[in-house]
Short mmCIF file of C-alpha atoms in Angstrom, two decimals:
data_model
loop_
_atom_site.label_atom_id
_atom_site.label_comp_id
_atom_site.label_asym_id
_atom_site.label_seq_id
_atom_site.Cartn_x
_atom_site.Cartn_y
_atom_site.Cartn_z
CA MET Y 1 101.38 107.53 100.11
CA LYS Y 2 98.80 109.94 98.73
CA LYS Y 3 95.17 108.84 98.91
CA ILE Y 4 93.58 108.29 95.51
CA ASN Y 5 90.03 109.60 95.25
CA SER Y 6 88.19 109.37 91.94
CA ILE Y 7 84.83 110.76 93.09
CA ASP Y 8 85.15 113.98 91.11
CA TYR Y 9 86.41 112.62 87.81
CA GLY Y 10 85.48 108.91 87.68
CA GLY Y 11 82.35 109.31 85.57
CA LYS Y 12 84.12 111.62 83.15
CA VAL Y 13 86.94 109.13 82.54
CA ILE Y 14 84.48 106.27 81.99
CA GLY Y 15 82.48 108.50 79.61
CA ILE Y 16 85.55 109.40 77.56
CA GLY Y 17 86.61 105.75 77.44
CA CYS Y 18 83.15 104.72 76.23
CA ILE Y 19 83.14 107.44 73.59
CA PHE Y 20 86.43 106.11 72.20
CA ALA Y 21 85.45 102.44 72.61
CA LEU Y 22 81.86 102.65 71.35
CA GLY Y 23 80.73 106.08 70.13
CA ILE Y 24 83.39 106.90 67.58
CA PRO Y 25 83.58 103.35 66.13
CA ILE Y 26 79.78 103.25 65.62
CA ILE Y 27 79.87 106.58 63.77
CA LEU Y 28 82.84 105.41 61.70
CA LEU Y 29 81.04 102.15 60.88
CA MET Y 30 78.08 104.12 59.52
CA ILE Y 31 80.43 106.26 57.46
CA ASN Y 32 82.20 103.10 56.26
CA GLN Y 33 78.87 101.75 54.95
CA VAL Y 34 78.64 104.76 52.62
CA VAL Y 35 82.31 105.17 51.73
CA ALA Y 36 84.28 101.96 52.02
CA LEU Y 37 87.83 103.07 52.83
CA LYS Y 38 90.67 101.12 54.44
CA LEU Y 39 91.56 104.22 56.49
CA ILE Y 40 88.18 104.15 58.25
CA SER Y 41 88.72 100.53 59.27
CA ILE Y 42 92.10 101.47 60.73
CA LEU Y 43 90.54 104.43 62.58
CA ILE Y 44 87.87 102.12 64.05
CA ILE Y 45 90.51 99.71 65.37
CA ALA Y 46 92.61 102.58 66.75
CA SER Y 47 89.61 104.16 68.48
CA VAL Y 48 88.57 100.88 70.11
CA ALA Y 49 92.17 100.31 71.23
CA ILE Y 50 92.44 103.82 72.73
CA GLY Y 51 89.08 103.40 74.51
CA GLY Y 52 90.12 100.00 75.82
CA ILE Y 53 93.39 101.38 77.15
CA ILE Y 54 91.58 104.27 78.86
CA LEU Y 55 89.02 101.96 80.47
CA ALA Y 56 91.55 99.31 81.49
CA GLY Y 57 93.83 101.95 83.00
CA PHE Y 58 90.97 103.48 84.93
CA PHE Y 59 89.80 100.13 86.28
CA ILE Y 60 93.36 99.44 87.48
CA HIS Y 61 93.25 102.88 89.11
CA LEU Y 62 89.95 101.95 90.81
CA ALA Y 63 91.39 98.65 92.03
CA ILE Y 64 94.29 100.54 93.65
CA GLU Y 65 91.84 103.00 95.21
CA LEU Y 66 89.72 100.15 96.62
CA ARG Y 67 92.81 98.50 98.12
CA GLN Y 68 93.85 101.81 99.72
CA ASP Y 69 90.36 102.26 101.17
CA LYS Y 70 90.46 98.77 102.68
CA LYS Y 71 93.89 99.38 104.21
CA ILE Y 72 92.85 102.74 105.67
CA ASP Y 73 89.64 101.24 107.06
CA ALA Y 74 91.56 98.35 108.61
CA TYR Y 75 94.04 100.79 110.18
CA TYR Y 76 91.31 102.90 111.76
CA SER Y 77 89.43 99.79 112.91
CA ARG Y 78 92.57 98.62 114.76
CA HIS Y 79 93.21 102.05 116.31
CA LYS Y 80 89.80 102.86 117.78
CA ASN Y 81 89.66 104.66 121.11
CA ILE Y 82 93.38 105.46 121.13
CA LYS Y 83 94.42 108.98 122.06
CA LEU Y 84 96.76 110.62 119.58
CA LYS Y 85 98.70 113.62 120.80
CA ILE Y 86 98.34 116.54 118.38
CA SER Y 87 99.94 119.21 120.60
CA ASP Y 88 101.18 119.60 124.16
CA THR Y 89 97.69 119.85 125.63
CA TYR Y 90 95.37 118.44 122.93
CA TYR Y 91 94.60 114.89 121.98
CA GLU Y 92 92.53 113.35 119.23
CA CYS Y 93 90.61 110.11 119.54
CA SER Y 94 88.95 108.26 116.67
CA THR Y 95 85.81 106.40 117.67
#
């Protein structure tokens, strides 16, 4: 199992989700006040849906990452002060 780590890109994903969920719909609402078109209303709904999907997917991703972190921490807590053989003459010990 590969360790998930969202430190580098977490803020960017949340920012993109917020742009789709809030930024674009607010701009489209202002445009809709001037030019009342059905297409703009559809674009607003689509943008909010895309932003919601991005944010929900990322929060699921974060929940998985948190669970992995807890499992890894529990593993290392149970295996403190145990020598692990890494070669014929070298050992590693987590403290």
